[in-house]
Amino acid sequence: MNDPAPEHKPPGPKITVCVIAYNSGPTLRTCLEHLAAQTFTDFEALVIDNASPDPGDREIAREFPFVRLVENAENLGFAGAGNQGARLARGDWYVLLNPDAYARPDWLEELAGAAARHPGVRSFTSRQVMAEDVSLLDGLGDIMSIYGIPYRGGYLSPDPGDTAEGEVFSPCGAAMMIDRALFLDLGGFDEFFFCYSEDVDLGYRLQLAGEPTLLVPSAVIEHVGSASSGGRKSDFAVFHGTRNRFYVVYKDTPWPLLPIVVPLHLAAVAYISSRRENHHHAPLVWRAFKESLKGLPTILKSRWQVQARRRASSLAIARAMTWNPRDLFHRRPVIRPLRPTR
């Protein structure tokens, strides 16, 4: 008796774009309108409504027939919903796009083109400009300083407009593309972070695995920034951002660099908190530090797993960071020539 013929499933799209919405409101509609106008069409779109109290996000997503809407019963955070999207995705490439990020028409085409030009690269990040003033940068990838404080390269500086492709420390989760199989193999985002710095943690793990991230300056989005969390300086953003930066330092820094990075990180956080414009956040920063210590047992378990898989040397990680304090102070972009890939 012959076995039944195997079921042949139609091939999936090349790219899955995942938009994680939480009280995103009108920005989500604009985001999806820009996504609908892409010149590259071999993609599917997921909108994950992360248990938004306002039903408007779900109603907006339903206005777009090309969108597959996923409605969560609870807020999984950006990290949890990002992992959920990767599991549901059918594309070989997994793209994350913030609901307050507006992609220019050739954005996906430029990312796909970069992947074709660089077959050994499996992580890409976009040029981000400010939605309210496109002459200013929102970021050219994420940079890691020796202080253990990451920042978006060039944030609020004039957009030079002629940036060459090159390697950056980490992709920015607002508009990134990664090989979906690689994302899943690395464990995706660390859901212990909930939100903020989970993309930097992923980027750090890419560095430790010897996987470069390429900045594609021709792939442009216009970014509002922190639209769902009350703004960049909201109590929510400051607390989670501060706590999770400690997590990244504890978890990802190779042992030989820890005696350098930890004291510098603590000193930098203390200095930033002491500045007059940040005085009102000092108690929140202290609470975030104490919370990070409570989370140490969980983070140390993750650290053991991460460091056990490390392929890059401590020297390579040190070289991928910036040691110049002026880079951090001025948020200078740090873009290096792409290293040879296998």
Coordinates of C-alpha atoms in Angstrom, one line a residue:
M1 CA 0.0 0.0 0.0
N2 CA 1.5 3.3 -1.0
D3 CA 1.9 6.1 1.5
P4 CA -0.4 9.1 0.8
A5 CA 1.2 11.9 -1.2
P6 CA 2.6 14.6 1.1
E7 CA 0.6 17.7 1.5
H8 CA 2.2 20.5 -0.5
K9 CA 1.8 23.8 1.3
P10 CA 2.1 27.0 -0.8
P11 CA 5.4 28.8 -0.2
G12 CA 5.1 31.6 2.4
P13 CA 6.0 35.2 1.8
K14 CA 9.7 36.3 1.8
I15 CA 9.1 38.7 4.7
T16 CA 6.8 38.9 7.7
V17 CA 6.3 42.4 9.1
C18 CA 5.1 42.5 12.7
V19 CA 3.6 45.6 14.3
I20 CA 3.0 45.4 18.0
A21 CA 0.2 47.8 19.1
Y22 CA -0.7 49.0 22.5
N23 CA -2.9 52.1 22.7
S24 CA -1.2 53.2 19.5
G25 CA -4.2 55.1 18.1
P26 CA -3.8 57.3 15.0
T27 CA -0.1 56.4 14.6
L28 CA -1.1 52.8 13.9
R29 CA -3.3 53.9 11.0
T30 CA -0.5 56.0 9.5
C31 CA 2.0 53.2 10.0
L32 CA -0.3 50.7 8.2
E33 CA -1.0 53.2 5.4
H34 CA 2.7 53.5 4.7
L35 CA 3.1 49.7 4.9
A36 CA 0.3 49.3 2.3
A37 CA 2.2 51.6 -0.1
Q38 CA 5.4 49.5 -0.2
T39 CA 7.0 48.9 -3.6
F40 CA 8.1 45.4 -2.3
T41 CA 5.0 43.3 -2.1
D42 CA 6.2 39.8 -1.1
F43 CA 5.4 40.2 2.5
E44 CA 2.7 39.5 5.1
A45 CA 1.7 41.9 7.9
L46 CA 0.8 40.9 11.4
V47 CA -0.6 43.4 13.9
I48 CA -0.5 42.1 17.4
D49 CA -2.9 44.0 19.7
N50 CA -1.2 43.6 23.0
A51 CA -4.4 43.8 25.1
S52 CA -4.8 47.5 24.5
P53 CA -7.4 48.9 26.8
D54 CA -8.6 51.1 23.9
P55 CA -10.3 49.0 21.3
G56 CA -9.3 51.5 18.7
D57 CA -6.1 49.6 17.8
R58 CA -8.1 46.5 16.8
E59 CA -10.7 48.6 14.8
I60 CA -7.9 50.4 12.9
A61 CA -6.1 47.1 12.1
R62 CA -9.4 45.7 10.6
E63 CA -9.5 48.6 8.2
F64 CA -6.6 47.0 6.3
P65 CA -7.5 43.7 4.5
F66 CA -3.8 42.7 4.1
V67 CA -3.3 42.7 7.9
R68 CA -3.6 39.5 10.0
L69 CA -4.8 40.7 13.4
V70 CA -3.8 38.9 16.6
E71 CA -5.6 39.9 19.7
N72 CA -3.9 39.1 23.0
A73 CA -5.8 38.6 26.2
E74 CA -2.9 40.1 28.2
N75 CA -0.1 42.5 27.6
L76 CA 3.0 40.4 26.9
G77 CA 5.3 43.4 26.6
F78 CA 7.2 44.2 23.4
A79 CA 9.5 41.2 24.1
G80 CA 6.7 38.6 24.5
A81 CA 4.7 39.9 21.6
G82 CA 7.8 40.1 19.4
N83 CA 8.5 36.4 20.1
Q84 CA 4.8 35.6 19.5
G85 CA 5.0 37.2 16.1
A86 CA 8.1 35.3 15.2
R87 CA 6.3 32.0 16.0
L88 CA 3.3 33.0 13.9
A89 CA 5.3 34.4 11.0
R90 CA 5.5 32.5 7.7
G91 CA 8.3 34.6 6.1
D92 CA 12.0 33.7 6.0
W93 CA 12.8 37.3 7.2
Y94 CA 11.2 38.7 10.3
V95 CA 10.7 42.5 10.4
L96 CA 9.7 44.5 13.4
L97 CA 8.1 47.9 12.9
N98 CA 6.9 50.1 15.6
P99 CA 3.3 51.4 15.3
D100 CA 4.6 55.0 15.4
A101 CA 7.1 54.3 12.6
Y102 CA 6.2 55.4 9.1
A103 CA 8.1 53.5 6.4
R104 CA 9.0 55.2 3.1
P105 CA 7.7 53.4 0.0
D106 CA 11.0 51.6 -0.8
W107 CA 11.8 50.7 2.8
L108 CA 11.2 46.9 2.5
E109 CA 12.7 46.9 -1.0
E110 CA 15.9 48.4 0.3
L111 CA 16.1 45.9 3.2
A112 CA 15.5 43.0 0.8
G113 CA 18.1 44.3 -1.6
A114 CA 20.7 44.6 1.2
A115 CA 20.0 41.0 2.2
A116 CA 20.6 39.9 -1.4
R117 CA 23.8 41.9 -1.6
H118 CA 25.1 40.5 1.7
P119 CA 24.1 36.8 1.8
G120 CA 26.3 36.3 4.9
V121 CA 24.5 38.9 7.0
R122 CA 21.4 38.0 8.9
S123 CA 20.5 41.1 10.8
F124 CA 19.7 44.6 9.4
T125 CA 18.6 47.9 10.8
S126 CA 17.2 51.1 9.2
R127 CA 17.9 54.8 9.0
Q128 CA 15.5 56.4 11.4
V129 CA 14.6 60.1 11.1
M130 CA 12.3 62.2 13.4
A131 CA 8.7 62.1 12.1
E132 CA 8.1 65.7 13.2
D133 CA 11.3 67.0 11.6
V134 CA 12.8 64.6 9.0
S135 CA 16.0 66.7 8.8
L136 CA 17.0 65.3 12.2
L137 CA 18.1 61.7 12.9
D138 CA 16.2 59.4 15.2
G139 CA 19.0 56.9 14.9
L140 CA 21.5 55.1 12.8
G141 CA 21.4 51.8 14.6
D142 CA 22.1 51.2 18.3
I143 CA 25.6 51.8 19.7
M144 CA 27.0 50.3 22.9
S145 CA 29.4 52.3 25.0
I146 CA 32.1 50.9 27.3
Y147 CA 29.9 52.4 30.0
G148 CA 27.3 49.7 29.3
I149 CA 24.9 52.4 28.2
P150 CA 23.5 52.0 24.7
Y151 CA 22.2 54.8 22.6
R152 CA 20.8 55.4 19.1
G153 CA 23.5 56.7 16.9
G154 CA 23.1 60.3 15.9
Y155 CA 19.9 60.8 17.8
L156 CA 18.6 64.4 17.3
S157 CA 21.6 65.4 15.2
P158 CA 21.2 66.6 11.6
D159 CA 20.7 63.8 9.1
P160 CA 23.8 63.8 6.9
G161 CA 21.9 62.0 4.1
D162 CA 24.9 60.3 2.6
T163 CA 25.7 57.6 5.2
A164 CA 27.4 54.5 3.8
E165 CA 26.3 51.0 4.7
G166 CA 28.2 49.6 7.6
E167 CA 28.1 47.5 10.8
V168 CA 26.6 48.8 14.0
F169 CA 26.5 47.2 17.4
S170 CA 22.8 46.4 17.4
P171 CA 19.6 46.7 15.4
C172 CA 16.9 49.1 16.7
G173 CA 13.7 47.3 17.3
A174 CA 11.6 50.2 15.9
A175 CA 12.6 49.1 12.3
M176 CA 14.7 46.0 12.1
M177 CA 14.9 42.8 9.9
I178 CA 16.4 39.5 11.0
D179 CA 16.6 36.0 9.7
R180 CA 13.6 34.4 11.5
A181 CA 15.4 31.1 12.0
L182 CA 18.3 32.9 13.6
F183 CA 16.0 35.0 15.8
L184 CA 14.3 31.8 17.1
D185 CA 17.6 29.9 17.5
L186 CA 18.9 32.7 19.7
G187 CA 15.8 32.5 21.8
G188 CA 14.2 35.7 20.5
F189 CA 13.8 38.6 22.9
D190 CA 14.3 38.0 26.6
E191 CA 10.7 38.2 28.0
F192 CA 12.1 39.0 31.4
F193 CA 12.8 42.5 30.1
F194 CA 9.1 43.0 29.1
C195 CA 10.0 46.1 27.1
Y196 CA 12.9 48.5 26.6
S197 CA 16.5 47.4 25.7
E198 CA 15.3 44.0 24.6
D199 CA 16.5 44.9 21.1
V200 CA 19.9 45.8 22.5
D201 CA 20.1 42.6 24.5
L202 CA 19.3 40.7 21.2
G203 CA 21.9 42.8 19.4
Y204 CA 24.5 42.0 22.1
R205 CA 23.7 38.3 21.7
L206 CA 24.1 38.6 18.0
Q207 CA 27.6 40.1 18.6
L208 CA 28.5 37.3 21.0
A209 CA 27.4 34.8 18.4
G210 CA 29.6 36.5 15.7
E211 CA 26.6 37.7 13.8
P212 CA 27.0 41.3 12.4
T213 CA 24.2 43.8 12.1
L214 CA 24.2 45.9 9.0
L215 CA 22.9 49.5 8.9
V216 CA 21.0 50.1 5.6
P217 CA 20.8 53.9 5.3
S218 CA 18.6 53.7 2.2
A219 CA 15.9 51.9 4.2
V220 CA 14.2 54.9 5.9
I221 CA 11.5 55.2 8.5
E222 CA 10.1 58.3 10.1
H223 CA 9.7 57.7 13.8
V224 CA 7.6 59.4 16.5
G225 CA 9.1 57.5 19.4
S226 CA 7.7 56.2 22.7
A227 CA 4.1 57.0 21.5
S228 CA 2.6 54.1 23.4
S229 CA 4.6 54.5 26.7
G230 CA 4.0 58.2 27.5
G231 CA 7.1 59.6 25.9
R232 CA 10.9 59.0 26.3
K233 CA 11.1 60.6 29.7
S234 CA 7.9 59.1 31.2
D235 CA 8.2 57.3 34.5
F236 CA 7.5 54.0 32.7
A237 CA 10.2 54.5 30.1
V238 CA 12.8 55.7 32.7
F239 CA 12.2 52.8 35.1
H240 CA 12.2 50.0 32.5
G241 CA 15.0 51.6 30.5
T242 CA 17.2 51.9 33.5
R243 CA 16.5 48.5 35.0
N244 CA 16.9 46.7 31.7
R245 CA 20.3 48.4 31.0
F246 CA 21.5 46.9 34.2
Y247 CA 20.1 43.5 33.0
V248 CA 22.1 43.9 29.7
V249 CA 25.3 44.6 31.6
Y250 CA 24.9 41.7 34.0
K251 CA 23.8 39.2 31.3
D252 CA 25.8 39.9 28.2
T253 CA 29.2 41.5 29.2
P254 CA 32.0 38.9 28.8
W255 CA 33.8 38.1 32.0
P256 CA 37.1 39.9 31.2
L257 CA 35.1 43.1 30.5
L258 CA 32.9 43.0 33.6
P259 CA 35.5 44.7 36.0
I260 CA 35.7 47.6 33.5
V261 CA 32.0 47.9 32.4
V262 CA 30.2 47.5 35.8
P263 CA 32.0 50.4 37.7
L264 CA 31.8 52.6 34.6
H265 CA 28.1 51.8 34.2
L266 CA 27.3 52.6 37.9
A267 CA 29.3 55.9 37.7
A268 CA 27.6 56.9 34.5
V269 CA 24.1 56.2 35.9
A270 CA 25.0 58.2 39.1
Y271 CA 26.3 61.1 37.0
I272 CA 23.3 61.2 34.7
S273 CA 20.9 61.1 37.7
S274 CA 22.8 63.9 39.4
R275 CA 22.2 66.4 36.5
R276 CA 19.7 69.0 37.3
E277 CA 17.2 68.1 34.6
N278 CA 17.2 64.5 35.9
H279 CA 16.9 65.2 39.7
H280 CA 13.2 64.3 39.7
H281 CA 13.9 60.9 38.3
A282 CA 16.6 60.0 40.8
P283 CA 14.3 58.0 43.1
L284 CA 12.9 56.1 40.1
V285 CA 16.5 55.3 39.0
W286 CA 17.3 54.0 42.5
R287 CA 14.2 51.9 42.5
A288 CA 15.1 50.5 39.1
F289 CA 18.6 49.6 40.4
K290 CA 17.1 47.7 43.4
E291 CA 14.7 45.9 41.1
S292 CA 17.6 44.9 38.9
L293 CA 19.3 43.3 41.9
K294 CA 16.2 41.4 42.7
G295 CA 16.2 40.0 39.2
L296 CA 19.8 38.9 39.3
P297 CA 19.1 35.2 40.0
T298 CA 17.0 35.0 36.8
I299 CA 19.5 37.1 34.8
L300 CA 22.5 35.0 35.9
K301 CA 20.8 31.9 34.7
S302 CA 20.3 33.5 31.3
R303 CA 23.9 34.7 31.5
W304 CA 25.2 31.2 31.8
Q305 CA 23.3 30.1 28.7
V306 CA 24.4 33.2 26.7
Q307 CA 28.1 33.0 27.6
A308 CA 28.2 29.2 27.0
R309 CA 27.2 29.9 23.3
R310 CA 29.6 32.8 22.8
R311 CA 31.7 32.5 19.7
A312 CA 33.2 36.0 19.6
S313 CA 36.2 36.9 21.7
S314 CA 36.1 39.4 24.5
L315 CA 38.5 41.5 22.4
A316 CA 36.1 41.4 19.4
I317 CA 33.3 42.6 21.7
A318 CA 35.4 45.4 23.1
R319 CA 36.2 46.5 19.6
A320 CA 32.5 46.6 18.7
M321 CA 31.9 49.0 21.6
T322 CA 32.9 52.7 21.6
W323 CA 35.4 53.7 24.3
N324 CA 35.2 57.4 23.5
P325 CA 33.1 59.1 26.2
R326 CA 32.3 61.9 23.7
D327 CA 30.5 59.4 21.5
L328 CA 28.1 58.6 24.3
F329 CA 27.7 62.3 25.4
H330 CA 27.0 63.5 21.8
R331 CA 25.3 60.3 20.7
R332 CA 27.7 60.0 17.8
P333 CA 27.0 57.3 15.2
V334 CA 29.6 54.5 15.2
I335 CA 29.5 52.7 11.9
R336 CA 32.3 50.3 11.0
P337 CA 33.1 48.5 7.8
L338 CA 31.3 45.2 7.5
R339 CA 33.5 42.4 8.7
P340 CA 33.9 39.3 6.4
T341 CA 31.0 36.9 6.8
R342 CA 30.9 33.2 6.2

